[in-house]
Structure formats: C-alpha cells, structure tokens
mmCIF file of C-alpha atoms in Angstrom:
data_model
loop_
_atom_site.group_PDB
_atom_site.id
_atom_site.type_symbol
_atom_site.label_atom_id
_atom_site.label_comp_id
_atom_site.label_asym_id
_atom_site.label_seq_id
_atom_site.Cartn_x
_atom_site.Cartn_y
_atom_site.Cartn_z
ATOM 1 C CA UNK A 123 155.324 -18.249 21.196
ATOM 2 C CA UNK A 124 157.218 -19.692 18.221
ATOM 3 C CA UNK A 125 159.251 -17.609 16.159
ATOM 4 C CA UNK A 126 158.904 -18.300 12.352
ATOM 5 C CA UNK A 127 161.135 -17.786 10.200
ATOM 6 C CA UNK A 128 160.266 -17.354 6.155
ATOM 7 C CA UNK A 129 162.100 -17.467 3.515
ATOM 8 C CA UNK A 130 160.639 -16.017 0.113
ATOM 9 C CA UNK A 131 161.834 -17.617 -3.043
ATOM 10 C CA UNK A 132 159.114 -16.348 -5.056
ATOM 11 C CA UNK A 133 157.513 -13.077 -5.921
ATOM 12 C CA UNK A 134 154.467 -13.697 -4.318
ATOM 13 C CA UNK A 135 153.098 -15.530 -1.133
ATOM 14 C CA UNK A 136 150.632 -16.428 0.980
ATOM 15 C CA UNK A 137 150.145 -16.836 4.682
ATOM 16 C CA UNK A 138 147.452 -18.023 6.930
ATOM 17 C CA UNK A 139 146.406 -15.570 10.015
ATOM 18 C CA UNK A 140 143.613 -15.042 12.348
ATOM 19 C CA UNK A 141 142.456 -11.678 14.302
ATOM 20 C CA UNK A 142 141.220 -11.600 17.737
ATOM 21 C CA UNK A 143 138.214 -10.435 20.113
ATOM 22 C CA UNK A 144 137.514 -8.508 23.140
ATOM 23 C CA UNK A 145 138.858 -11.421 25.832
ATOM 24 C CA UNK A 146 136.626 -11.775 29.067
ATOM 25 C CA UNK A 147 137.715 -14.918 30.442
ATOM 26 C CA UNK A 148 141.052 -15.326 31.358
ATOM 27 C CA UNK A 149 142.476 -19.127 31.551
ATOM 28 C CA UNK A 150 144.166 -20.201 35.219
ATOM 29 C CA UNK A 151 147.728 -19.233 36.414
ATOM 30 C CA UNK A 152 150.926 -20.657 34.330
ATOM 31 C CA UNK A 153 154.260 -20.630 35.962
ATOM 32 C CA UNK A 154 156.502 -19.721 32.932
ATOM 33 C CA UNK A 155 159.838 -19.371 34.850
ATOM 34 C CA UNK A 156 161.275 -17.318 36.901
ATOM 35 C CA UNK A 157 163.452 -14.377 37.199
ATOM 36 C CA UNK A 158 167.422 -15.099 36.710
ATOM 37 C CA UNK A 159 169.013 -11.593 37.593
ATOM 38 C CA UNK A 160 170.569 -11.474 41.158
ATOM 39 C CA UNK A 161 169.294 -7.572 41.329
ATOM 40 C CA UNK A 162 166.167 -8.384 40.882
ATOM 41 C CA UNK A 163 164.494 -8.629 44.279
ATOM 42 C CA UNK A 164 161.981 -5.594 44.508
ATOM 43 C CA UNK A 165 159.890 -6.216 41.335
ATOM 44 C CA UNK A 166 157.566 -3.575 41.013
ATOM 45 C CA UNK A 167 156.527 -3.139 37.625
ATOM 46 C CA UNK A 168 155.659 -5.092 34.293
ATOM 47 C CA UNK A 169 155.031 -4.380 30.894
ATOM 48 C CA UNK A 170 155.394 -6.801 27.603
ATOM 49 C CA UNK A 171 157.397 -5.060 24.426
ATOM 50 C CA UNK A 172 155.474 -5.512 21.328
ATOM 51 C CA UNK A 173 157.977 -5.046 19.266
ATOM 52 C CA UNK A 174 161.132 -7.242 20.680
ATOM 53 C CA UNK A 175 159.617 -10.639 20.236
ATOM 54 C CA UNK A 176 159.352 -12.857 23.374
ATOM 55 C CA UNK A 177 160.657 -9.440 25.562
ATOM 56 C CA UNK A 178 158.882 -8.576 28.782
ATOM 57 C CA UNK A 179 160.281 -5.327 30.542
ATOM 58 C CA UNK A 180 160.770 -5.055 34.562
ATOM 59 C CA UNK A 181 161.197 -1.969 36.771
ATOM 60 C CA UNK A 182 162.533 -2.129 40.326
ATOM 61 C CA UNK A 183 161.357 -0.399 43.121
ATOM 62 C CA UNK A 184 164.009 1.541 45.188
ATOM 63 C CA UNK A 185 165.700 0.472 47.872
ATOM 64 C CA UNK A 186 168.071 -2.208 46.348
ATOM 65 C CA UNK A 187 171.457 -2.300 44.676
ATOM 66 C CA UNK A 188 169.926 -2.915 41.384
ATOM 67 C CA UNK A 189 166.605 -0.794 41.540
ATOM 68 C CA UNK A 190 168.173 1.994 39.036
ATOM 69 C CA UNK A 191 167.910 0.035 36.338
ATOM 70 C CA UNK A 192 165.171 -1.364 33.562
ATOM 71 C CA UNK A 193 165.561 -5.309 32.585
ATOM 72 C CA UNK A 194 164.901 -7.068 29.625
ATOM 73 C CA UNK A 195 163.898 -10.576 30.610
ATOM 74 C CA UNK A 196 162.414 -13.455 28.073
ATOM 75 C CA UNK A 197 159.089 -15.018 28.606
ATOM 76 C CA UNK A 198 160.529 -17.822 30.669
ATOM 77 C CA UNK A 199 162.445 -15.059 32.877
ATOM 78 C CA UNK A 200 165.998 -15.055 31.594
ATOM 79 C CA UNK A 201 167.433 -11.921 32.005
ATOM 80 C CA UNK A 202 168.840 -10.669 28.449
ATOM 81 C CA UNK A 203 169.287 -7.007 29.453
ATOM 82 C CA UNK A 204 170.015 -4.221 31.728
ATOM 83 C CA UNK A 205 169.672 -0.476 30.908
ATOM 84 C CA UNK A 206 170.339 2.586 32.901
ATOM 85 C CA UNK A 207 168.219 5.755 32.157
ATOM 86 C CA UNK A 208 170.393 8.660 31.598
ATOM 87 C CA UNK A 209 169.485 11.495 33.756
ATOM 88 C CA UNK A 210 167.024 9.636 35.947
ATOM 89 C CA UNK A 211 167.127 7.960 39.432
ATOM 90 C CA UNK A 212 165.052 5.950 41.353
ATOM 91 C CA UNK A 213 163.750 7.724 44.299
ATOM 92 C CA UNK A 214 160.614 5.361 44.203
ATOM 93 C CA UNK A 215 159.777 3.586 40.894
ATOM 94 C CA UNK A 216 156.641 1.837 40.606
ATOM 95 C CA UNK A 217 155.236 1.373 37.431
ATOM 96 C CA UNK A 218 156.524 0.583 33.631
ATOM 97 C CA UNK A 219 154.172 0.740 31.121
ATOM 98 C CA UNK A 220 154.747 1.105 27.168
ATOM 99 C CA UNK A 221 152.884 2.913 24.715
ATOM 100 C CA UNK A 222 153.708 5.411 21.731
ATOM 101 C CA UNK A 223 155.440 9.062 22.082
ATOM 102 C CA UNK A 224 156.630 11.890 20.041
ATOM 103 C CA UNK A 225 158.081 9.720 16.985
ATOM 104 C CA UNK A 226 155.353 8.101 15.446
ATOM 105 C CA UNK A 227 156.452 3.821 14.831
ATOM 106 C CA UNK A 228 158.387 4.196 17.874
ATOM 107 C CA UNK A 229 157.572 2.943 21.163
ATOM 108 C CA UNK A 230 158.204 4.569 24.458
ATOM 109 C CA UNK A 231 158.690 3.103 27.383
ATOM 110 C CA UNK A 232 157.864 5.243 30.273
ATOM 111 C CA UNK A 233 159.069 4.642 34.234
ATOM 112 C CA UNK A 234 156.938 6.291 36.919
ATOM 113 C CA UNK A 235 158.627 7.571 39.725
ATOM 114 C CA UNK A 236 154.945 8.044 41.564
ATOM 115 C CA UNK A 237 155.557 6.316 44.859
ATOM 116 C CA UNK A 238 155.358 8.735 47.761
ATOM 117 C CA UNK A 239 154.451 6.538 50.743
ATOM 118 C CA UNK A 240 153.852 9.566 53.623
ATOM 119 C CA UNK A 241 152.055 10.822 50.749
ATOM 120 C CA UNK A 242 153.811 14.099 51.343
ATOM 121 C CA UNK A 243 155.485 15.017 47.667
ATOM 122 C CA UNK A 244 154.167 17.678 45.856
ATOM 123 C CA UNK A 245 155.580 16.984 42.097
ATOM 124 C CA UNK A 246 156.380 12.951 40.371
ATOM 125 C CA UNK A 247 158.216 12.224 37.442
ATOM 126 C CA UNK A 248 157.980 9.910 34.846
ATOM 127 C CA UNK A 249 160.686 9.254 31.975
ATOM 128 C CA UNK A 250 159.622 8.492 28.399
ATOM 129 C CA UNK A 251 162.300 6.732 26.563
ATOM 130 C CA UNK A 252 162.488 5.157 23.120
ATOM 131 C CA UNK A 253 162.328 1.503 23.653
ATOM 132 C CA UNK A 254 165.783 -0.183 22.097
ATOM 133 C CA UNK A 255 165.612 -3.336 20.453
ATOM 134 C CA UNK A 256 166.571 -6.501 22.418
ATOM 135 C CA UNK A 257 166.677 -9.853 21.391
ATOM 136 C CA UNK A 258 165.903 -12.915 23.548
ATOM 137 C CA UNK A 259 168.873 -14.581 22.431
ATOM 138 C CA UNK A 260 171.448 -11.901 22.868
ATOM 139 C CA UNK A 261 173.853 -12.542 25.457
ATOM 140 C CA UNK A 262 173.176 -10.436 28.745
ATOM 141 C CA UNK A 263 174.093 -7.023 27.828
ATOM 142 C CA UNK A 264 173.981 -3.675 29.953
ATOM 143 C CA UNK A 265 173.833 -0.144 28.762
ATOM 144 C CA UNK A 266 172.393 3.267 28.970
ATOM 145 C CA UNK A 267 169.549 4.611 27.345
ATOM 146 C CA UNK A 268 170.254 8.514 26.205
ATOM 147 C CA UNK A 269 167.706 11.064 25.284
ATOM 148 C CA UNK A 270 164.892 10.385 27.884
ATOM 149 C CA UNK A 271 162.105 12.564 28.013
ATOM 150 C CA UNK A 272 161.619 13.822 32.191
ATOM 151 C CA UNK A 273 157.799 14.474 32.491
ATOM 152 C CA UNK A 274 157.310 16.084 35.737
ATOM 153 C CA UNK A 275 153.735 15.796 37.527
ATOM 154 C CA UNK A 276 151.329 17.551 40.020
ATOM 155 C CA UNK A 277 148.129 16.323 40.991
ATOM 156 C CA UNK A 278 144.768 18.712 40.628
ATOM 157 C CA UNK A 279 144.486 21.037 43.446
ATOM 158 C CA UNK A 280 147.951 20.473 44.951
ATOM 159 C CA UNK A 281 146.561 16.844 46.074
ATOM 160 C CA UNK A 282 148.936 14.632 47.209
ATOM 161 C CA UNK A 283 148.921 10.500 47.196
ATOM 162 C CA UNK A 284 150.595 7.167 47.088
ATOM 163 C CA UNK A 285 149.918 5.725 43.396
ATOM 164 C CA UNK A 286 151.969 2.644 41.798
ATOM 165 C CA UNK A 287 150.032 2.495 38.900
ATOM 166 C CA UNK A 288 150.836 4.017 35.384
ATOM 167 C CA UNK A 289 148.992 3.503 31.893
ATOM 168 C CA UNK A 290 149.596 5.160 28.687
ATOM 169 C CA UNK A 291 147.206 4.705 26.014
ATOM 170 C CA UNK A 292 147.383 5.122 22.129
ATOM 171 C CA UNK A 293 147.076 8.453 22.075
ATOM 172 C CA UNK A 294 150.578 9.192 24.647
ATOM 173 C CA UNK A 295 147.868 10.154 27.340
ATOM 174 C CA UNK A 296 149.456 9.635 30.375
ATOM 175 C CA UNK A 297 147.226 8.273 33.769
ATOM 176 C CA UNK A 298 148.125 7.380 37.038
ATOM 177 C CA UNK A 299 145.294 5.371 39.823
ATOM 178 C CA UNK A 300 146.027 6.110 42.787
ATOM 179 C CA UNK A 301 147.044 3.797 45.686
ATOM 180 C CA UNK A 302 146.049 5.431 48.921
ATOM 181 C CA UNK A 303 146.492 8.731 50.816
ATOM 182 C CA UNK A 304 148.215 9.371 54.388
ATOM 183 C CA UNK A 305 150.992 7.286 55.996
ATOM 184 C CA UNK A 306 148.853 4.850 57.629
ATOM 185 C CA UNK A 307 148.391 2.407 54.548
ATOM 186 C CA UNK A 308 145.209 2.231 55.313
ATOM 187 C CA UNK A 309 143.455 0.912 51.463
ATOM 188 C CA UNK A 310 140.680 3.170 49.971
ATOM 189 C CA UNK A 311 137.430 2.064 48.438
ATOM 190 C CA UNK A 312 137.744 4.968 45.653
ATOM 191 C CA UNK A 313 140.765 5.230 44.024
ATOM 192 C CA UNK A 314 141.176 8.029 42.041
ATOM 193 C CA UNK A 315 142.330 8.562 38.732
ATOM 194 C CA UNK A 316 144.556 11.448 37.090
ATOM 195 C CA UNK A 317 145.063 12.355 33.450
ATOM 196 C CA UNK A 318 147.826 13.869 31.686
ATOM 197 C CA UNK A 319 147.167 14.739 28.420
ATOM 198 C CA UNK A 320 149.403 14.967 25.580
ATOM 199 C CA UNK A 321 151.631 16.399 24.701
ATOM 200 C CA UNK A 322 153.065 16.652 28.477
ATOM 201 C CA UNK A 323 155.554 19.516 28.696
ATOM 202 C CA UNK A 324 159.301 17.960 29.670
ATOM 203 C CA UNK A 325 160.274 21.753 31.026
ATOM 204 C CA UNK A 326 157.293 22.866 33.342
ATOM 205 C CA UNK A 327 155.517 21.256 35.961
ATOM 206 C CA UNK A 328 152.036 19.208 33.960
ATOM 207 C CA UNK A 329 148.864 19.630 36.280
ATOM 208 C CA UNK A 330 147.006 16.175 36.084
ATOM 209 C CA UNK A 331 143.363 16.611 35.901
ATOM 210 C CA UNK A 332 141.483 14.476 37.920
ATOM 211 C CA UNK A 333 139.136 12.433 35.941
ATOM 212 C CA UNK A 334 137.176 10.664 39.163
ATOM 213 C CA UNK A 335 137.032 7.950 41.282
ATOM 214 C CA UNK A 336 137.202 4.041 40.378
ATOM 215 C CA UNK A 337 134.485 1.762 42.272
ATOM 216 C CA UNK A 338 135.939 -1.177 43.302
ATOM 217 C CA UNK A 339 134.543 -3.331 46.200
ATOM 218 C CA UNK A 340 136.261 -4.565 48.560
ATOM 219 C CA UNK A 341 140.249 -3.598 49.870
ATOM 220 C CA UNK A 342 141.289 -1.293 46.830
ATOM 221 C CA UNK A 343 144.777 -1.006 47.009
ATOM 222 C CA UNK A 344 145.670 -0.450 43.202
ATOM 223 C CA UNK A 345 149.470 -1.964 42.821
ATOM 224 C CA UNK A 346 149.824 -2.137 39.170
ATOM 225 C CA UNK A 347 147.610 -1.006 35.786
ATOM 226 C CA UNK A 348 148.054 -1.558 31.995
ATOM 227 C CA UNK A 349 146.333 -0.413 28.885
ATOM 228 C CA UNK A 350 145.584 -3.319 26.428
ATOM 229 C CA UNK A 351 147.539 -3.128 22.765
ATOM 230 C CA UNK A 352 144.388 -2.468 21.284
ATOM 231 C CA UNK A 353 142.995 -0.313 23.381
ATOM 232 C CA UNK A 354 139.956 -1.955 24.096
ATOM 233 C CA UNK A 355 141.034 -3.296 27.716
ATOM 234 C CA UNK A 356 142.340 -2.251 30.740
ATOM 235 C CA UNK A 357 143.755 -4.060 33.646
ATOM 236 C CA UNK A 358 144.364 -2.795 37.359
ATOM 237 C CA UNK A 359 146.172 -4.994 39.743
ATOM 238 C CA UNK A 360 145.182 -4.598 44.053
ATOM 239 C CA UNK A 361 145.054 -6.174 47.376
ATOM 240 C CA UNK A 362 148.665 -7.481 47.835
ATOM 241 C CA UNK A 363 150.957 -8.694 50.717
ATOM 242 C CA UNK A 364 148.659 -10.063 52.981
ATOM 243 C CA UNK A 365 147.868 -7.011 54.637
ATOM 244 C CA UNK A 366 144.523 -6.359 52.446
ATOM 245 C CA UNK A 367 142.725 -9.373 51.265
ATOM 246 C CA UNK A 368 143.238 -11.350 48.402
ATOM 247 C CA UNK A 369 145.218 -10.401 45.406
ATOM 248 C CA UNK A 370 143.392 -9.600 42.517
ATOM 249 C CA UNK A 371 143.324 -8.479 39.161
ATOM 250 C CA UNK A 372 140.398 -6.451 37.691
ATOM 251 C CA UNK A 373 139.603 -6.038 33.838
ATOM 252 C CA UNK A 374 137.348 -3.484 31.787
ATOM 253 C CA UNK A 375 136.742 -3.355 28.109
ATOM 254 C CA UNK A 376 136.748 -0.225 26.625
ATOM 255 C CA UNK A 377 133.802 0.072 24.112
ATOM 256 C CA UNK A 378 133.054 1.495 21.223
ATOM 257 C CA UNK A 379 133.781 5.710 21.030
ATOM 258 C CA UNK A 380 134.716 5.364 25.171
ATOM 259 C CA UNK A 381 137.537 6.782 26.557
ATOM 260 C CA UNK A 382 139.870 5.044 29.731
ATOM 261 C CA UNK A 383 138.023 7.504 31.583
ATOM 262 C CA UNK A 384 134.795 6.531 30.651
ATOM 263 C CA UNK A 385 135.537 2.984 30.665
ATOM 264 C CA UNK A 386 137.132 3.298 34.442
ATOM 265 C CA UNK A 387 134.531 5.823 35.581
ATOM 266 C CA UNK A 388 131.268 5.258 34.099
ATOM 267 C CA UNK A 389 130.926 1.764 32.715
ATOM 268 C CA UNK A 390 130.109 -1.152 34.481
ATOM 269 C CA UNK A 391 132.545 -1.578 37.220
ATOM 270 C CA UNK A 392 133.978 -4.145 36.040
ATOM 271 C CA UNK A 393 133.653 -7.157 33.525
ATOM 272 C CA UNK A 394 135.549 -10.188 35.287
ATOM 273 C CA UNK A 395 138.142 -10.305 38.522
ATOM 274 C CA UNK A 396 141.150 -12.489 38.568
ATOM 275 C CA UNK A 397 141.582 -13.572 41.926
ATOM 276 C CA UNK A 398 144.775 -16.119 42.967
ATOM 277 C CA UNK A 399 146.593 -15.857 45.811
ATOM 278 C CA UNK A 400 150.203 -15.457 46.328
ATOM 279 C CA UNK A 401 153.235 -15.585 48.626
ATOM 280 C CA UNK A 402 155.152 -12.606 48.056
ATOM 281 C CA UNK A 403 154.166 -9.221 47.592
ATOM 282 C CA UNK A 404 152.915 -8.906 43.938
ATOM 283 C CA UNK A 405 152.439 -5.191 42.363
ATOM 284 C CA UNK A 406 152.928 -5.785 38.351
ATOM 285 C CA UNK A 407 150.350 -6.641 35.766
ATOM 286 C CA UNK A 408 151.041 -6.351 32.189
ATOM 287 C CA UNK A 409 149.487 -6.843 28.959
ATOM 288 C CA UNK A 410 150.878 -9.869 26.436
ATOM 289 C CA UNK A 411 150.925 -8.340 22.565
ATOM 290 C CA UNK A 412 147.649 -8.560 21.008
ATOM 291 C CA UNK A 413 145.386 -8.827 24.257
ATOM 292 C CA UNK A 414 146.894 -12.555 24.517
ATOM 293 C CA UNK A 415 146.802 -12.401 28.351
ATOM 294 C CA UNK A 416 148.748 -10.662 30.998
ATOM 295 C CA UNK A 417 151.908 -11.267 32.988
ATOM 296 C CA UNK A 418 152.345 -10.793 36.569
ATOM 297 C CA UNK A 419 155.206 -10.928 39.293
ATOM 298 C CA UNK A 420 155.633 -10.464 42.861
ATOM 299 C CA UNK A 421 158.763 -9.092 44.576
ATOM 300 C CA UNK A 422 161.861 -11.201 45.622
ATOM 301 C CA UNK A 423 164.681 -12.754 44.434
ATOM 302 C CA UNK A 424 164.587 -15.661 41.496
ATOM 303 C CA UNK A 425 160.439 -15.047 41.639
ATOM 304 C CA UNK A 426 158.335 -16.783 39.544
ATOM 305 C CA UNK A 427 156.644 -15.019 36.449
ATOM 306 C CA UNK A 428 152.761 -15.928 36.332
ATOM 307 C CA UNK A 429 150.823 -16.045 32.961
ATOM 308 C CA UNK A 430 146.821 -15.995 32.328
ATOM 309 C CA UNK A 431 146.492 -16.307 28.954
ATOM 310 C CA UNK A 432 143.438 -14.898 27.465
ATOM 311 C CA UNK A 433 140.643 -17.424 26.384
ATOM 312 C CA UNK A 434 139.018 -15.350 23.475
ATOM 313 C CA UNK A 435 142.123 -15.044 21.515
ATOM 314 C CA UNK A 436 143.862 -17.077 18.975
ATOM 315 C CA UNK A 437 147.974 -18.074 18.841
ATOM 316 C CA UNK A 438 150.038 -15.200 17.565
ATOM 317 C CA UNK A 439 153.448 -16.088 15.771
ATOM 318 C CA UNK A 440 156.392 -13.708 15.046
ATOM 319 C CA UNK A 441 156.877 -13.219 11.701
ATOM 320 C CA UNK A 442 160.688 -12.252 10.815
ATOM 321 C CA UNK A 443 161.180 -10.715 7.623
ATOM 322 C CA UNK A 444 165.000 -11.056 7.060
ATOM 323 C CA UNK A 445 166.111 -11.558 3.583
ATOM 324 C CA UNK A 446 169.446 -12.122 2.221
ATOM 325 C CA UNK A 447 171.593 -10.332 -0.723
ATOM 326 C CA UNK A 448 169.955 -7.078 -1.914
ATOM 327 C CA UNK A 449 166.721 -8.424 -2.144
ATOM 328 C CA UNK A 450 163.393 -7.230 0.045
ATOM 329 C CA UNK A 451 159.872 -7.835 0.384
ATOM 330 C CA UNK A 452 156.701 -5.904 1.012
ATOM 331 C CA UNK A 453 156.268 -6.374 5.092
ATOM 332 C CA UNK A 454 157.937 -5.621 8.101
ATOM 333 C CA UNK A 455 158.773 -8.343 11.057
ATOM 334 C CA UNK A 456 155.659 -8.254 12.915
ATOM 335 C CA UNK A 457 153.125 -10.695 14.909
ATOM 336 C CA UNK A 458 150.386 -12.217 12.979
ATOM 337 C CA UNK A 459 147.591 -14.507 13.946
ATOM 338 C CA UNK A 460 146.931 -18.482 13.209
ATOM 339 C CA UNK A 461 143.979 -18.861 10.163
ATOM 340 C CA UNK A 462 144.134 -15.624 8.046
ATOM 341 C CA UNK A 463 145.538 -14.921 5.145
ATOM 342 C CA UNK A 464 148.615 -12.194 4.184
ATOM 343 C CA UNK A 465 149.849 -11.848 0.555
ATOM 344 C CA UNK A 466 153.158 -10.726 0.782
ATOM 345 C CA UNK A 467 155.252 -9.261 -2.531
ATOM 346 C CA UNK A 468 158.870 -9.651 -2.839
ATOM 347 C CA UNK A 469 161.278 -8.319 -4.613
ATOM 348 C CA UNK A 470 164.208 -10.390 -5.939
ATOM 349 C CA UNK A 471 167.614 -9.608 -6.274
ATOM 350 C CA UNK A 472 169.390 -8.554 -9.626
#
C-alpha cells in the first residue's frame, strides 16, 4: 500500500475511490518480509490495525524472553514497536485480534490468554486495550499500555479446553474456537465455539455460552481465527506443525441478517480452503483492512510474513489528511478505494 498524501489548496475537491465485495478466492502466497525483532521467536498471534496505516500487530506465546509483550511490525516485518500491558502477564497467550470496545471510534485490541494445554484451567483471561497509534516510520519505540480492561472467562458447564483462537466482532462480542481437549493433542473433528457477549464484566467471572460445534473435515486443530473488517467474513486457521496434516486456512462469509454463529454453525461449512504448506509451526491468521486478504506467520526467529491477497477486492490507499496553519478540511485520515469518487470541503485559513 501507498500512502498518499493531499494537499488542499482549494475549497472543494474531488477524489476517485472504489468499494469492495464479498472475496472468495484468495490469490497464492506472497513473501512480504520477515520479522526483524530478536524476541520474536514464538509467534502466535496476528491481527492487522486499521487504523495505523501499514501496522500489523503480533502476540507471543509464552515461554520466551520476549513473550510479555505486543509488537508493532510494518507490512514488510520491521519491527516499529514494543508495548507491555500493564497489569497482565503471559501465562499462555495465543491469540490477538482487534475490534471495537467501550469508547465508540476507538479500537481495542484484545490478547487472549486461552491456552491451557492439559486442558486443566478452570477460568482464561483476555485484556482489552485501546489500540495506540504507531507509525511505520517511527523509530523502534517501547512502552506500556495503561488502563487495560482484564476480562476473565469460564466455559459453559465448567468445561475445560485448549483454544488459540480469539475473534471479536463489531458488536465487542467476544468468541473463542476451541483447539482440542485432554493432554494428548490428539485434534478434534468438532471444534467448539464459545460466546461472550457484551458487555463482558472486568470484575466477575463471564460464563461463555456455548454456541455449537464447527464441521470441519479432516485434522481440525483450530490455531488462529479472525473476524473480517466488515463483518461479512471469517477466517479460522488449523492443521499445523506437521503433526496433523496440512496447514490450512478456512473462510466463511457471513450473509445477510446472520450472525458468526450462524455463519460458523449453520451455513455451508465452508466457502473456499487455503491450503500451503509450511516449515515452521504456523498459528496466526489475520485480516488486511477492508477484506484485502489476510496475513499469516509461523513461529521462529526472523520468520517470514505470508500474504494472500484477496482477488475480489480493489487497491486501497491511505488517505492522510494533515493540513498546515489553522486551516482544516471536512475528512479524517482514512483508507479509501481506487475508482470512486469523495468530495471533500476545506476550510482555509484566515
């Protein structure tokens, strides 16, 4: 993605934009770069801002020096930030995903601590933090983020599973799929899926409810799961590390007056599969802004990032509305699409 840059001289002008389509065909694997951050080694989740131009967001799993931290990395991989999460540790991070939260215009991002491989915890937690701006051409900065939200979880019926997928979708509904139940890794051919609802209490314990079972053939070990911008698609990553078949990526559209839950439960099992194989063990899928495609990354150190971009949808630039003086204009910096048209009004300076 280009950024552009306008300058407004006049009172009036006009831009050329396109929109976009539900996206069933996904184009082949791009290597776009590859991680630069010598903490990174135990990639585990992925999720694309959609705000911070050109900023994807990792998560580490635990078990390394770095894996209590969040990174800000560019679309070619270069690390541009590090945060902290005040008030939360990773006992087993697995998932990142971004979505809105209690401040409407602000996105969240939220960090699921939902790995429990003996499948023997009775309560997760998730934090929900406001996502701070980044730039892909800052200089590598760490920090902490204050004011995190800690959303603690219980499965229905005091069930108790593996899960490393997390989803939020536009109306702060929390889900999690799960992974697989036991100690003996063994995959399952139903995941299941569990709801939290908002608003999720940050005091008590929330009860998820759960909302079924997700058919997929084959070895489903789900590894990684994002909710489309719009809504209308969902993504859940499984197989993985050459224990359990193939690696794959599996995609549902979400149609008209449907729910995730309908879409994962009672649609059509699925619309298209991704399938590519890989060397390390990849667990993250993430949605590019706008449905443009997804991301994905395997653990290790210096990995590779992996990009299908979506067939059915049209180029996306970043539109940055900076003026100078006292001057303004009627838009905010946001993504727009190749071949339509925005009118935008400005106001001069005195």
């Amino acid at each position: 993605m280009m950024k552009m840059k306008v300058c407004l001289l006049g009172l009036l002008c006009l831009f050329t934009i396109v929109g976009t389509a539900d996206a069933v065909s996904f184009g082949s694997r791009q290597n776009v770069g590859s991680t630069s951050h010598p903490a990174l080694d135990e990639q585990s989740g992925i999720c694309m801002s959609r705000n911070n131009p050109h900023i994807i967001w990792i998560q580490e799993d635990s078990g390394t020096s770095g894996d209590d931290y969040i990174y800000a990395v560019t679309t070619n991989g270069t690390c541009v930030g590090v945060y902290a999460i005040s008030g939360f540790s990773n006992a087993d991070w697995e998932d990142i995903a971004i979505g809105p939260g209690p401040i409407a215009g602000i996105d969240y991002l939220y960090i699921g601590d939902i790995g429990d491989n003996q499948s023997d915890d009775a309560t997760q937690t998730i934090a929900r933090v406001p996502e701070p701006v980044v730039s892909p051409t800052q200089p590598l900065t760490t920090n902490t983020l204050y004011g995190a939200d800690i959303i603690t979880v219980e499965y229905a019926g005091g069930f108790m599973m593996d899960a490393e997928s997390l989803m939020v979708d536009s109306s702060k509904n929390i889900y999690i799929v799960g992974k697989r139940t036991g100690s003996d890794f063994s995959p399952s051919a139903t995941p299941r899926l569990y709801l939290a609802a908002y608003p999720q209490s940050t005091s008590g314990i929330n009860t998820m409810s759960l909302e079924g079972t997700i058919s997929i053939t084959g070895n489903a070990m789900p590894t990684g799961a994002d909710i489309a911008p719009s809504g209308e698609q969902i993504l859940i990553k499984i197989g993985g590390n050459g224990f359990f078949g193939p690696e794959e990526v599996w995609h549902w559209s979400v149609g008209t007056g449907e729910s995730i839950t309908d879409a994962l439960i009672t649609s059509p099992v699925k619309t298209e599969a991704t399938t590519y194989s890989d060397s390390g063990q990849c667990e993250a899928v993430g949605w590019k802004h706008n449905d443009g495609g997804f991301y994905t990354i395997s653990e290790g150190a210096s990995q590779p990032l992996y990009f299908y971009d979506n067939l059915d949808v049209g180029e996306y630039r970043w539109l940055d509305t900076a003026t100078a003086g006292n001057g303004g204009i009627s838009h905010s910096d946001q993504w727009i699409a190749d071949g339509s048209n925005l009118v935008i009004t400005a106001t001069a300076d005195p």
